[in-house]
Structure formats: structure tokens, C-alpha cells
Coordinates of C-alpha atoms in Angstrom, one line a residue:
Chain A
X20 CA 0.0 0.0 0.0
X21 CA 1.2 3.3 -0.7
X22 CA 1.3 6.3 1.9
X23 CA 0.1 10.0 0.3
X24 CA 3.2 12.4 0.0
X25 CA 3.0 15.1 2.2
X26 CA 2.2 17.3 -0.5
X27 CA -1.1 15.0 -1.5
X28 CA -1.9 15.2 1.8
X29 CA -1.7 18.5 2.3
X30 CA -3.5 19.3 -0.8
X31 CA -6.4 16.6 0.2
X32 CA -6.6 18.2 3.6
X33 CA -6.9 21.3 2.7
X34 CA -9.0 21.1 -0.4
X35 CA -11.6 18.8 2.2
X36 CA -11.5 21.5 4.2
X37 CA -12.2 24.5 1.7
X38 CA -15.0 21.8 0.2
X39 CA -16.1 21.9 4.1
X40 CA -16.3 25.4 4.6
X41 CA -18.1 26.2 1.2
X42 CA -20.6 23.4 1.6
X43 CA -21.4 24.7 5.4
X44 CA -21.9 28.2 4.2
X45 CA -23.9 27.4 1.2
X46 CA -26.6 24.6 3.2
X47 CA -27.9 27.3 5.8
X48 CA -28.1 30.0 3.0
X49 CA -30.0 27.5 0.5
X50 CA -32.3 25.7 3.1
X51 CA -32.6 30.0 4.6
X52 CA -33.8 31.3 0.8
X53 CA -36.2 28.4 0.9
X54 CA -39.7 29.7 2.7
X55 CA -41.4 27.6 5.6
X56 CA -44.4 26.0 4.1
X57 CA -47.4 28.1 4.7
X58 CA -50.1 25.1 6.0
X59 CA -53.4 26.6 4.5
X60 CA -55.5 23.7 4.6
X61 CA -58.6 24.0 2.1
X62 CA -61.9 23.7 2.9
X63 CA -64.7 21.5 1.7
X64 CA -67.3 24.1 1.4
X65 CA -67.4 28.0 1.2
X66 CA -69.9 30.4 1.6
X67 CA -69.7 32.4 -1.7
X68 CA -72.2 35.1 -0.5
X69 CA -76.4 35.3 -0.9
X70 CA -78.0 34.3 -4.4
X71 CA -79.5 38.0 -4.6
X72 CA -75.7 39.3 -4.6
X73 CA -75.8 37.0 -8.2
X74 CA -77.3 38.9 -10.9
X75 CA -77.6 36.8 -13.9
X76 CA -74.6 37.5 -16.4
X77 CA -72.2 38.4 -13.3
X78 CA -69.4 36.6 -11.1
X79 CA -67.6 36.9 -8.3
X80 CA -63.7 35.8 -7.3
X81 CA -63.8 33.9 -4.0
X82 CA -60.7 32.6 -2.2
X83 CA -61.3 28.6 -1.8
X84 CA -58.5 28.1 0.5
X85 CA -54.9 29.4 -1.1
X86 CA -56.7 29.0 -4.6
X87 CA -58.7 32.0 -5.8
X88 CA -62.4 30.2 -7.4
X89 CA -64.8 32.3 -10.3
X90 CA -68.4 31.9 -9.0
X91 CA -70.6 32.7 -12.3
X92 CA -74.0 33.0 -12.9
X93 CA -74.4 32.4 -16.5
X94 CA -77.3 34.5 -18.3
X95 CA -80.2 32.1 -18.0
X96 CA -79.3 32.0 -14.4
X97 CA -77.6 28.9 -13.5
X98 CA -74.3 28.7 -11.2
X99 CA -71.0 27.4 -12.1
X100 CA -67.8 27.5 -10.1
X101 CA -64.3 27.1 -11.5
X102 CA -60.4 27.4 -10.2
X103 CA -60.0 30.8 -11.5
X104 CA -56.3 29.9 -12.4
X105 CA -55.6 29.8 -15.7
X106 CA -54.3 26.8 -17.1
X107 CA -51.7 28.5 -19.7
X108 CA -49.8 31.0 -17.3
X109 CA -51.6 31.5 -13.9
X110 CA -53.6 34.9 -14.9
X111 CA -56.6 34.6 -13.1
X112 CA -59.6 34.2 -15.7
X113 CA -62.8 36.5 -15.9
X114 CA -66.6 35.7 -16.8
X115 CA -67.0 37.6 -20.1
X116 CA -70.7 37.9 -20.2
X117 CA -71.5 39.1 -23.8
X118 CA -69.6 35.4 -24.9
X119 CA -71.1 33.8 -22.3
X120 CA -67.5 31.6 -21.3
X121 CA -64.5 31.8 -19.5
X122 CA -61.9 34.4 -20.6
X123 CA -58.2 34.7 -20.0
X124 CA -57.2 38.4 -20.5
X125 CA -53.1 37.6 -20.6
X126 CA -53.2 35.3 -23.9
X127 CA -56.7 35.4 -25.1
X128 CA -57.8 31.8 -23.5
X129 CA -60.9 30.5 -23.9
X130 CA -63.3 28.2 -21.4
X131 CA -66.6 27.3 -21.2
X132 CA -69.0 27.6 -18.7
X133 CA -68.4 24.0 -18.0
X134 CA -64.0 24.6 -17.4
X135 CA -63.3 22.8 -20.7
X136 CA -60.8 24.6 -23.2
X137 CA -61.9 25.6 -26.3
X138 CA -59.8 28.2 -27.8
X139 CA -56.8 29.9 -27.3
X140 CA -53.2 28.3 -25.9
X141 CA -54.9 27.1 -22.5
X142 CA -53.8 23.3 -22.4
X143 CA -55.9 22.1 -20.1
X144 CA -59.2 22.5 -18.5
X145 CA -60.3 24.7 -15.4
X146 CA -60.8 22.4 -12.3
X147 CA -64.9 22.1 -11.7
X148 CA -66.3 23.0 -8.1
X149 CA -70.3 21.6 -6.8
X150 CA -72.6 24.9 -6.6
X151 CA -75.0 24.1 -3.8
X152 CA -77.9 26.6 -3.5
X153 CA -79.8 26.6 -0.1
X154 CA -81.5 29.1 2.0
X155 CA -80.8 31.7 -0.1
X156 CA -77.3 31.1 0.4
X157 CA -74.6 30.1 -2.4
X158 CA -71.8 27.7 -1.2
X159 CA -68.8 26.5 -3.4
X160 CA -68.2 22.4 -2.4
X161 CA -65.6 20.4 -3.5
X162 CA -66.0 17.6 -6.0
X163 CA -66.3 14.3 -5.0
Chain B
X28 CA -2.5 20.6 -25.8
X29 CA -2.8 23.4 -23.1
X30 CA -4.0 22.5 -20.0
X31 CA -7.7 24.0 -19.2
X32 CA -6.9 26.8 -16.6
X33 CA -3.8 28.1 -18.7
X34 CA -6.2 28.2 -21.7
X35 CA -8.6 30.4 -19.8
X36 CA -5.7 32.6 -18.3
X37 CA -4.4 33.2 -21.1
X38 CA -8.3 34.0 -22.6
X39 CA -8.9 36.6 -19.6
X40 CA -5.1 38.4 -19.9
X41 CA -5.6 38.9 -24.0
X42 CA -8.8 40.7 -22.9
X43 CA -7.7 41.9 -19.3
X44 CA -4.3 41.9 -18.8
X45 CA -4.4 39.8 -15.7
X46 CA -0.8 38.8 -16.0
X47 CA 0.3 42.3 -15.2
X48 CA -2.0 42.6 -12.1
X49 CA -0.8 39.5 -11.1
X50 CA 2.7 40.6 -11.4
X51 CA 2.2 43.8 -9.6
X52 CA 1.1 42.3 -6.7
X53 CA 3.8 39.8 -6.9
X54 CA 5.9 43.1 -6.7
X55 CA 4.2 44.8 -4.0
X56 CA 6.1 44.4 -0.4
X57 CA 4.8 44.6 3.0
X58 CA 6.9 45.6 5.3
X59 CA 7.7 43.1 8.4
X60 CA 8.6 44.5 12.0
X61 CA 7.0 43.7 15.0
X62 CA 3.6 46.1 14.6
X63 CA 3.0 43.9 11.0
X64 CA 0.2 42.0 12.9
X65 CA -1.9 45.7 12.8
X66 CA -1.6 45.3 9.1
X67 CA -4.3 42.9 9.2
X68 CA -6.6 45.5 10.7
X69 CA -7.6 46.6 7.8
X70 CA -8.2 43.2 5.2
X71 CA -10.8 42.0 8.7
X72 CA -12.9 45.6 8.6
X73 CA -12.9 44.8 4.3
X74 CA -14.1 41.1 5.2
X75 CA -16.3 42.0 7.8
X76 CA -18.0 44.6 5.5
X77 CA -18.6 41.7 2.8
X78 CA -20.0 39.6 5.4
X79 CA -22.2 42.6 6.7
X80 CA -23.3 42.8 2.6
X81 CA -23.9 39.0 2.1
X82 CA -26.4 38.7 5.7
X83 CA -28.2 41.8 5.5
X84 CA -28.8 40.8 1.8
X85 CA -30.3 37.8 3.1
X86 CA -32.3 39.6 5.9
X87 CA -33.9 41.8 3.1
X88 CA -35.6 38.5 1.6
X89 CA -37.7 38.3 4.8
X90 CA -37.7 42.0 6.4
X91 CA -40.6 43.9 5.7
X92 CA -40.4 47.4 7.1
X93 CA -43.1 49.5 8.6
X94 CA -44.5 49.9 12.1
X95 CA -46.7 46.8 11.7
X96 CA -44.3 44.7 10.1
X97 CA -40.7 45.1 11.5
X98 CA -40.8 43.4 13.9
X99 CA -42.9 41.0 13.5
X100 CA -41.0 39.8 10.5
X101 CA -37.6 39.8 12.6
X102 CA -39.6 37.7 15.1
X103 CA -40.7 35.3 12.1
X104 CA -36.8 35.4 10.7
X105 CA -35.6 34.4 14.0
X106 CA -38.4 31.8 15.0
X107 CA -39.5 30.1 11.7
X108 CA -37.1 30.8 8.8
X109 CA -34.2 27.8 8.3
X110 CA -31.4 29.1 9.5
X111 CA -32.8 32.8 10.2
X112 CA -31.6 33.4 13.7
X113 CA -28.4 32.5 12.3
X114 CA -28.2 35.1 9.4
X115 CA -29.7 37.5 11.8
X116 CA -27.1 36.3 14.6
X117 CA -24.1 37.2 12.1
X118 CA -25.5 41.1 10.9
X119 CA -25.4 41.9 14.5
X120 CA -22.4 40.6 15.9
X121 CA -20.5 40.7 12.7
X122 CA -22.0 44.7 12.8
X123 CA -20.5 44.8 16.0
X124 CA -17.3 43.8 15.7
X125 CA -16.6 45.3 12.1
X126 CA -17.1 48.3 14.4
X127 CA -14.4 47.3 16.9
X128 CA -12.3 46.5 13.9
X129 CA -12.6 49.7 12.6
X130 CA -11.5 51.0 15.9
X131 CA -8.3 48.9 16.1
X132 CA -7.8 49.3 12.5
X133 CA -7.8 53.5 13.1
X134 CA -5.8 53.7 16.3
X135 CA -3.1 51.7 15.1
X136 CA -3.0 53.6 11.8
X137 CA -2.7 57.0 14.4
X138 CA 0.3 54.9 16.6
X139 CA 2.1 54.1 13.9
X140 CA 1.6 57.6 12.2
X141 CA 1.0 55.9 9.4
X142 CA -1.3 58.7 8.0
X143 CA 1.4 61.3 7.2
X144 CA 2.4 62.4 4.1
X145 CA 1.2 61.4 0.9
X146 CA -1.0 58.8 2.6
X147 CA -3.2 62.2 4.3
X148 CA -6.5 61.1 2.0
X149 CA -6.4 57.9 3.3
X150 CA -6.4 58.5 6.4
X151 CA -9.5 61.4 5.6
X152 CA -11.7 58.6 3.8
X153 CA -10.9 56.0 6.7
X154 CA -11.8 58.9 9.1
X155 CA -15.3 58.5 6.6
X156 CA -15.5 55.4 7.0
X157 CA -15.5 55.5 10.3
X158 CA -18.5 57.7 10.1
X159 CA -21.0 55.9 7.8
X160 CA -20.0 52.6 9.8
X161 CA -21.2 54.2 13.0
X162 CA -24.4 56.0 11.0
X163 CA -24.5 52.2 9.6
X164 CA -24.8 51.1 13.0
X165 CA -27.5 53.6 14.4
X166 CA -29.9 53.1 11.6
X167 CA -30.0 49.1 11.5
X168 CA -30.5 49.1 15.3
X169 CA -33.9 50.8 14.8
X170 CA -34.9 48.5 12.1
X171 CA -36.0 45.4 14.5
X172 CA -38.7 48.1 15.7
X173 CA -38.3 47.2 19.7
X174 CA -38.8 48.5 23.0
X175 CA -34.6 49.4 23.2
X176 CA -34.6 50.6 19.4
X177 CA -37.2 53.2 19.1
X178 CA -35.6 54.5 22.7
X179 CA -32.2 54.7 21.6
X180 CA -33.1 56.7 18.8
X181 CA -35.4 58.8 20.5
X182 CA -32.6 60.2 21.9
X183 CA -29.9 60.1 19.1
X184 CA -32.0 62.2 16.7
X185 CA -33.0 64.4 19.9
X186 CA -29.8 65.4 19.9
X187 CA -29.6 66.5 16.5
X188 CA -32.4 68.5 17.5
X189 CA -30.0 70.8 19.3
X190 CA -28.2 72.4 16.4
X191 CA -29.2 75.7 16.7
X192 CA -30.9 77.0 14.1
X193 CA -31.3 74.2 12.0
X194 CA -32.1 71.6 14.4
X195 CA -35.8 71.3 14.1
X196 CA -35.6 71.3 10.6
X197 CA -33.0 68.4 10.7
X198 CA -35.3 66.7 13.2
X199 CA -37.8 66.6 10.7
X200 CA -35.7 65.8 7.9
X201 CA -33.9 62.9 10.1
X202 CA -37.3 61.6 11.7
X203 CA -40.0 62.3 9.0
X204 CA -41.8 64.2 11.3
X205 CA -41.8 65.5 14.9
X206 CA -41.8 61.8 16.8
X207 CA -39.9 58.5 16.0
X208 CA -43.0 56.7 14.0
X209 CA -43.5 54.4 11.1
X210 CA -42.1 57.0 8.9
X211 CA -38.9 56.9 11.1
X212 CA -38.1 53.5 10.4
X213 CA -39.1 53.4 6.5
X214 CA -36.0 56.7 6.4
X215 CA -33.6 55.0 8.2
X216 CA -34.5 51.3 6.0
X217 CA -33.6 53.2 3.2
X218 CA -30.6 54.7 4.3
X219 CA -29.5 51.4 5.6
X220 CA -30.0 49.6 2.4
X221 CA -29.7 51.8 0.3
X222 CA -28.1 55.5 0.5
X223 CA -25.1 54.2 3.3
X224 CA -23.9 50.9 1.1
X225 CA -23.6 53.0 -1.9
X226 CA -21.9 56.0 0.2
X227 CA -19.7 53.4 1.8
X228 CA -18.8 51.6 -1.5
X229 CA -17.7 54.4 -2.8
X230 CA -15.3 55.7 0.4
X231 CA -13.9 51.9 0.4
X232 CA -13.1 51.8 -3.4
X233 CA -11.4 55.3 -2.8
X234 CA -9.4 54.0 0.6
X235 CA -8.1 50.9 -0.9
X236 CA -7.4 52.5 -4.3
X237 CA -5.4 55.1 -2.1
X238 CA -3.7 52.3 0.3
X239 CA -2.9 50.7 -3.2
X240 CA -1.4 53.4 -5.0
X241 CA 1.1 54.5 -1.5
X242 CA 1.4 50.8 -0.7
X243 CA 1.8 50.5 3.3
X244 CA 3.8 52.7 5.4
X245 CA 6.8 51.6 6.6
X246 CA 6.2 52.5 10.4
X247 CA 9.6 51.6 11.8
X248 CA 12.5 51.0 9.6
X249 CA 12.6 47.8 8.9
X250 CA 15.1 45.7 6.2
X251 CA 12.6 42.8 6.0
X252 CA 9.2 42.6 3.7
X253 CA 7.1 40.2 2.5
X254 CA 5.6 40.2 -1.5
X255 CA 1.7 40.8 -0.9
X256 CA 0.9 38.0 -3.4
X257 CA 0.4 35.1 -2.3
X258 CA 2.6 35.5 1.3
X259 CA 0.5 38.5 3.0
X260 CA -2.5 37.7 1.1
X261 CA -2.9 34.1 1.9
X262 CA -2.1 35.4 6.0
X263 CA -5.2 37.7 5.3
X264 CA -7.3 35.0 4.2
X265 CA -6.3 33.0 7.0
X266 CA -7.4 35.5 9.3
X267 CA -10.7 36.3 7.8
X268 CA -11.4 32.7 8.4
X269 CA -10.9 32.9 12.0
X270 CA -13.0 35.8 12.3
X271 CA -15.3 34.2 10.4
X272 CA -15.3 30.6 12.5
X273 CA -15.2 33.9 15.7
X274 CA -18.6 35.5 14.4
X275 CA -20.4 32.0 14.0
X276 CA -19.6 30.6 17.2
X277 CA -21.1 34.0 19.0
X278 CA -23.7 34.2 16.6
X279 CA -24.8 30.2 18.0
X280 CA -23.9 30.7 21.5
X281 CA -24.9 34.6 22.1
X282 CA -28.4 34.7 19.6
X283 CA -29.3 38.2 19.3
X284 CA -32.5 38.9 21.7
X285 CA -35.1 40.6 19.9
X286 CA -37.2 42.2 23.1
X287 CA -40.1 43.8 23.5
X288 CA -41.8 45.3 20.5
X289 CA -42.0 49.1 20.4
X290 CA -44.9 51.0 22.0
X291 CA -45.3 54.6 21.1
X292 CA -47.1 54.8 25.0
X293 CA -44.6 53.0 27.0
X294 CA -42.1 54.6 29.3
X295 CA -38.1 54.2 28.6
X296 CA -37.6 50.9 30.6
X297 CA -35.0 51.7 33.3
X298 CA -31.0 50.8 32.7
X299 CA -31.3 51.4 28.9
X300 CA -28.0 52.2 27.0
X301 CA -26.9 53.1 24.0
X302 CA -24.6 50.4 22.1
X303 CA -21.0 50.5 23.1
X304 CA -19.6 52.2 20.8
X305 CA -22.3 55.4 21.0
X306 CA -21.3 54.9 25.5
X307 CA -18.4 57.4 25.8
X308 CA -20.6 60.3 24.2
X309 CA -23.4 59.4 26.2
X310 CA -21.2 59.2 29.7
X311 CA -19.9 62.8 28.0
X312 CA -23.6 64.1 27.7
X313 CA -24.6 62.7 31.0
X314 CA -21.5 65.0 32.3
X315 CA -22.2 68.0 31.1
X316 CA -24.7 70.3 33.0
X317 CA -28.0 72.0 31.6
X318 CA -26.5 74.7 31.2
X319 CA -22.8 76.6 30.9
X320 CA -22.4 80.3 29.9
X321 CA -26.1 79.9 28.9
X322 CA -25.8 77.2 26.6
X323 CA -27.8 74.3 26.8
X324 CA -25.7 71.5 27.8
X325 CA -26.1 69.1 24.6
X326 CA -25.2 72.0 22.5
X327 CA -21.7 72.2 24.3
X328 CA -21.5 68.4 23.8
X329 CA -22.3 68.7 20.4
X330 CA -19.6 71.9 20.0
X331 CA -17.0 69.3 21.7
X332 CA -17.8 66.2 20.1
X333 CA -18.2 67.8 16.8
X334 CA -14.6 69.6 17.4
X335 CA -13.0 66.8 18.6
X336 CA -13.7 64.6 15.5
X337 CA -12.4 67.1 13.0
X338 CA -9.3 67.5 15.1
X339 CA -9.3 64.0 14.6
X340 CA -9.8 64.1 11.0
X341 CA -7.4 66.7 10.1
X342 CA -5.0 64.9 12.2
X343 CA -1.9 65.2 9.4
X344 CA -2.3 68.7 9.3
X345 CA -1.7 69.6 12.7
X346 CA 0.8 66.8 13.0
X347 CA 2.5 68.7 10.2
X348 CA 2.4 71.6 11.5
X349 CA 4.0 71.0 14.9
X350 CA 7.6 71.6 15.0
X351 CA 10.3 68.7 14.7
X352 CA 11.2 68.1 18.1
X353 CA 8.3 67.8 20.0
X354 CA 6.6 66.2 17.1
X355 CA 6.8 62.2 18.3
X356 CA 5.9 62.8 21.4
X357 CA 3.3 64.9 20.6
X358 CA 1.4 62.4 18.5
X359 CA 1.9 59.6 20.7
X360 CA 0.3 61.4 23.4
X361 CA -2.6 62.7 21.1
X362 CA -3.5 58.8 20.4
X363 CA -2.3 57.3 23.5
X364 CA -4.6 59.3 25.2
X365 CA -7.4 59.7 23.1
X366 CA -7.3 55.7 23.2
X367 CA -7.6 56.0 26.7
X368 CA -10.4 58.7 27.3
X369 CA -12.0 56.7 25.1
X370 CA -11.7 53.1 26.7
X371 CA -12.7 55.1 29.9
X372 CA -15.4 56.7 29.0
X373 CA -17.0 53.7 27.5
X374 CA -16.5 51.9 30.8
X375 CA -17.6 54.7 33.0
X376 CA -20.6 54.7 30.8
X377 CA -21.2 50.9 31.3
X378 CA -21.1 50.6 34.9
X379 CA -22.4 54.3 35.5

């Protein structure tokens, strides 16, 4: 077996040791720059606000837990909720109600009422909330 | 074929003549006697300056200013950020000791009268330095928005407040208004981050452009030197890891408290201080009465304090000016017992 020269040695020492110093510095700055997770757990039902609030042909943006959610009642007066998120770039989407769809303002992507994508670079559909109506009262519910 | 890090050496010196820099520095001597060791003065105030750069860059990632925020995202820094107590940890010890640095760095530039001519500018822009380190130092220590903070500079822009004439306008100008508020601490955030690091860039760049162009004094004569590149440099290095490894271990056994948070309603809680290096002009204005000759008190402080630093500043004037025989002893005297007014003052202000 053959011993290091004192050279290799030296120059394993200290290179381990520059390696040891660099790595230490950089771990607590990389884990430091990462945030702490933010728990916001998301409910199974929100209350969107009272059905008179709805004219037909309007909408509202709701938070649905750390996702924003585009109540809409279309102009013949039925609801429909959607992640507002748009599927292309994360712009949030609007009701347009003259189209009666889904509209991205960023790129021109279009939805229907129902989340599906039907024009526009939008590569996949909006996510599809359960509008429950009761009491007066309009409430966003998660999908089974 | 060339080996890789010739290839790129030679790339950068077609373009940047690196070879010639690297030659100069080869050329450069420092001088080696028995004060060499203050030589490193210097190379730990420049290292602790990048360290100051590289944490309080970090801190900004988190830090939100304002009278609502402050210190509630210190608190979240120090209590749920990885590693945040840490990086905050470092800024104020490694703030802290830059400062003592500085302090070491200047007297033993003054002992070994290493600031007469050429090297008179140098000297001046250290002198700056000195200056924007300690503004450095009185703005960031509001910034955490406590109890000790909003107190201590209560009282340091009160002072201000004394220059006749202009003092109520500065007081405005300084506080954003008549109190220490929210507006306050967004002024001195942007003087910390942003007004001081560029004023202080500037006044290092000049310094070590100065120290560069005179090379180092020779304060005793000495036959023996050693080239600056790599012997002295790789000595500097050395150092600057030790103060690093220094800074750390403080930093993880001595956290930084963050206190109470500031109350505009709250009275001064008893014992406060300023920081130590801001404790000999206290003691000084704790001195002085309310009034002599008619004068307000702080005003004389002011007058003394403001005297005494440009005495201090135009130091290789005067020194130039005295005559050749009493000259030495004159100057060793000056620092000698500045130093020691000083260190006295600091203590009496401690324990007082």
C-alpha cells in the first residue's frame, strides 16, 4: 500500500477543508432562501355570498382556501364554479358575459361555462367545483 | 494541448491583462517589524464589510419594514425561517465587531503615524468610514422596531435636535416628522440599504485605491518585507477565516435577543443604554450640565464632540504643523490618550 506524500496530503486536507467550509456556508443559505411552508389547509365548502348578490350574467372571485375560485352565474341564471387559475400561465380568468365563457385576458384563453378549453393556448381545463344553492345562500363544495 | 486553466488565463489576460496585475502584486512588499500584525486591521474591517453585505442581503428576503411589520418579521426570521436566527445572529455581531475593527484598524494607523504624508487622504476617507460605519450602526438598530430601538433613537435624533438654528428642521428631515414613528423606520431602511452601502462603497473603493497606489507605510525602519501576493494575502485569508469561525460561534452561543416590541405609549424601561460604541458620548452628555455660559448642555457636547472629531480628522495637518522636536511625542500622546479617554469613558458609561 502506498502512503500520500506530504504534498497529496496536504492538498487533500486542505482542499476537504475549503470543500467543508463552502458546503457549510452554502446549506444554511439554500435551506434560509427556501420559505417555511405556509399550511393553508382547504376547505370542503365556502360560503360564496347570498344568491341575490348574483345577478344573472355576473361573477364573483372567492378565495377557496390558497386558490382564488370564479363563482358565475351564467345569463339564464344557472351557477357554475371554477379554479379561477388559468391553465396557460396563472392569470386569473374573468366571466365575459356578452360570450357567455370563461376568458383569460393575458393570452386570449378561452373556457366554457363547464371549465373545458376551447380556444386559445390554455392546455388544459379549469378544475370544476359543486354549486350548492340553499337558504338563499350560495356555497362552493368540492368535487367528490 | 494546453492545460484548461492556462487556456482560460491566457483567454482573460488577452482581454484583461491579468498577467500584469498579477505581477504587480507579486511586486508589491509589505513591510515586516514587529507592529506587521496591525496590518491585518484593515483586510478584517474589508471582510467583515462583505459579510455585513452578504447577511443583511439575506435579511432583506424576509424583512418587511413598517410599524406593523418590523418586527414582526424579525420575530418570524428568528423563530420560523431555516437558519434565520443564524443570518440575523451574524448582521449583529458581525455589525459589532466590524465596528471594533474599525476602531483597532484606526488607532493603530494613528500609533504608527501611518497617516502622514502622501498617505493624508487615506487616512481622511478612513476617518469617513468610520462615520458611515457608525451612521451604519445607528440606523439598522432601529430597524428590529423594539422596545430598546425606538428609545435609543429617541434620543440620538434628539440630539440633532440641538443644532441651533437648523435643528428642528434636521429633526424633521432625520425623523419624518416630529416623533420617531413608522415614517422613522421606513428613512432610516432606506438609508441602511440603500443611501449608506452606496456612500460606503464608494469611500472603500477610494481608501483601498489610495492604500494601493502608496502601498503601506513603513512605520519603523525595517530591512525585511514580505511580496503581498500570495505571502500576506494568503495570512489575510487565513485571518478572515478565524474571524469568520469567531462571528459563527457568538452568533450560536450569544443569539441576538429581539425584546419587546416598540410602544409609542410606553415609558423608557430603566437601565437602557446606548450600544457601546455610541457609550463614551453618552457618559460625556450625561456630564455636562444643563447649562454653561447659557448654553444648553447638549449644545456644548455637540460643539466638543463635533470639534473633537475634526481635530481628529485633520489629524496630518496639525501633526504637520507642529515643530520637529516635540513632534513624536506629541502624536503619541494625542492617540495614547485619546485611546484611553475613550476606553474610559465607554466603561464609566457601562457601569455608570
Amino acid at each position: 500500500m502506498r502512503l500520500l506524500t506530504r504534498k497529496e496530503f496536504l492538498n487533500l486536507f486542505l482542499g476537504g477543508g475549503a470543500l467543508g467550509l463552502v458546503g457549510s456556508t452554502l446549506y444554511p443559505v439554500l435551506r434560509y432562501l427556501l420559505p417555511p411552508e405556509q399550511v393553508e389547509a382547504e376547505p370542503d365548502a365556502l360560503k360564496a355570498g347570498a344568491v341575490k348578490d348574483f345577478a344573472a350574467g355576473t361573477s364573483k372571485l372567492v378565495k377557496f382556501g390558497p386558490r382564488p375560485v370564479i363563482v358565475i352565474r351564467d345569463v339564464k341564471g344557472n351557477f357554475h364554479a371554477l379554479t379561477a387559475t388559468c391553465t396557460h400561465l396563472d392569470c386569473i380568468v374573468q366571466y365575459s358575459k356578452d360570450a357567455d365563457l370563461v376568458w383569460c385576458a393575458c393570452h386570449n384563453g378561452r373556457y366554457d361555462l363547464s371549465g373545458k378549453n376551447i380556444s386559445g393556448p390554455p392546455p388544459r381545463p379549469l378544475t370544476r367545483l359543486d354549486v350548492r344553492v340553499a337558504d338563499g345562500e350560495v356555497t362552493v363544495v368540492k368535487t367528490a | 494541448m494546453k492545460e484548461l486553466d492556462t487556456a482560460l488565463l491566457d483567454w482573460f489576460d488577452e482581454r484583461l491583462d491579468i498577467r500584469r496585475a498579477v505581477e504587480w502584486a507579486r511586486h508589491k512588499q509589505v513591510p515586516v517589524h514587529r507592529g506587521s500584525v496591525f496590518y491585518y486591521a484593515g483586510g478584517v474591517c474589508l471582510f467583515l464589510f462583505l459579510l455585513q453585505l452578504a447577511s443583511g442581503i439575506l435579511l432583506l428576503m424576509y424583512y418587511r419594514v413598517g410599524a406593523d411589520s418590523s418586527y414582526e418579521s424579525v420575530r418570524y426570521i428568528s423563530s420560523k425561517v431555516a437558519f434565520g436566527w443564524l443570518v440575523r445572529s451574524i448582521h449583529s455581531w458581525g455589525a459589532n465587531i466590524m465596528i471594533f475593527c474599525v476602531f483597532v484598524h484606526m488607532f493603530s494607523v494613528f500609533l504608527m503615524k501611518a497617516f502622514r504624508k502622501p498617505r493624508e487622504l487615506t487616512w481622511m476617507t478612513g476617518c469617513v468610514l468610520l462615520g458611515l460605519c457608525l451612521a451604519f450602526g445607528f440606523s439598522g438598530y432601529l430597524l428590529p422596531w423594539n422596545e430598546l430601538s425606538l428609545f435609543a433613537t429617541k434620543v440620538g435624533t434628539d440630539i440633532i435636535g440641538q443644532v441651533p438654528g437648523a435643528g428642528h428642521w434636521l429633526l424633521k428631515l432625520v425623523r419624518g416628522g416630529d416623533e420617531v414613528t413608522g415614517a422613522t423606520l421606513s428613512r432610516f431602511f432606506g438609508l441602511h440599504v440603500a443611501i449608506l452601502p452606496a456612500l460606503l462603497s464608494l469611500a472603500i473603493g477610494a481608501h483601498l485605491a489610495f492604500v494601493q497606489l502608496q502601498g503601506m507605510a513603513h512605520a519603523e525602519e525595517s530591512p525585511k518585507s514580505m511580496p503581498f501576493f500570495p505571502n500576506f494575502f494568503l495570512r489575510d485569508v487565513m485571518l478572515w477565516l478565524v474571524v469568520l469561525n469567531a462571528v459563527a460561534v457568538l452568533a450560536v452561543f450569544f443569539p441576538w435577543e429581539l425584546g419587546k416590541k416598540a410602544e409609542a405609549l410606553a415609558s423608557a424601561p430603566a437601565g437602557i443604554k446606548p450600544e457601546w460604541y455610541f457609550l463614551a458620548q453618552y457618559q460625556f452628555l450625561k456630564l455636562l450640565p444643563a447649562r454653561i455660559l447659557l448654553i444648553p448642555g447638549e449644545l456644548w457636547g455637540i460643539i466638543l464632540v463635533g470639534a473633537a472629531g475634526l481635530l481628529w480628522l485633520l489629524t496630518p495637518f496639525w501633526d504637520a504643523a507642529l515643530p520637529r522636536d516635540s513632534k513624536e511625542a506629541a502624536v503619541r500622546l494625542a492617540g495614547w490618550g485619546s485611546l484611553a479617554a475613550l476606553i474610559a469613558m465607554t466603561l464609566w458609561g457601562r457601569w455608570s
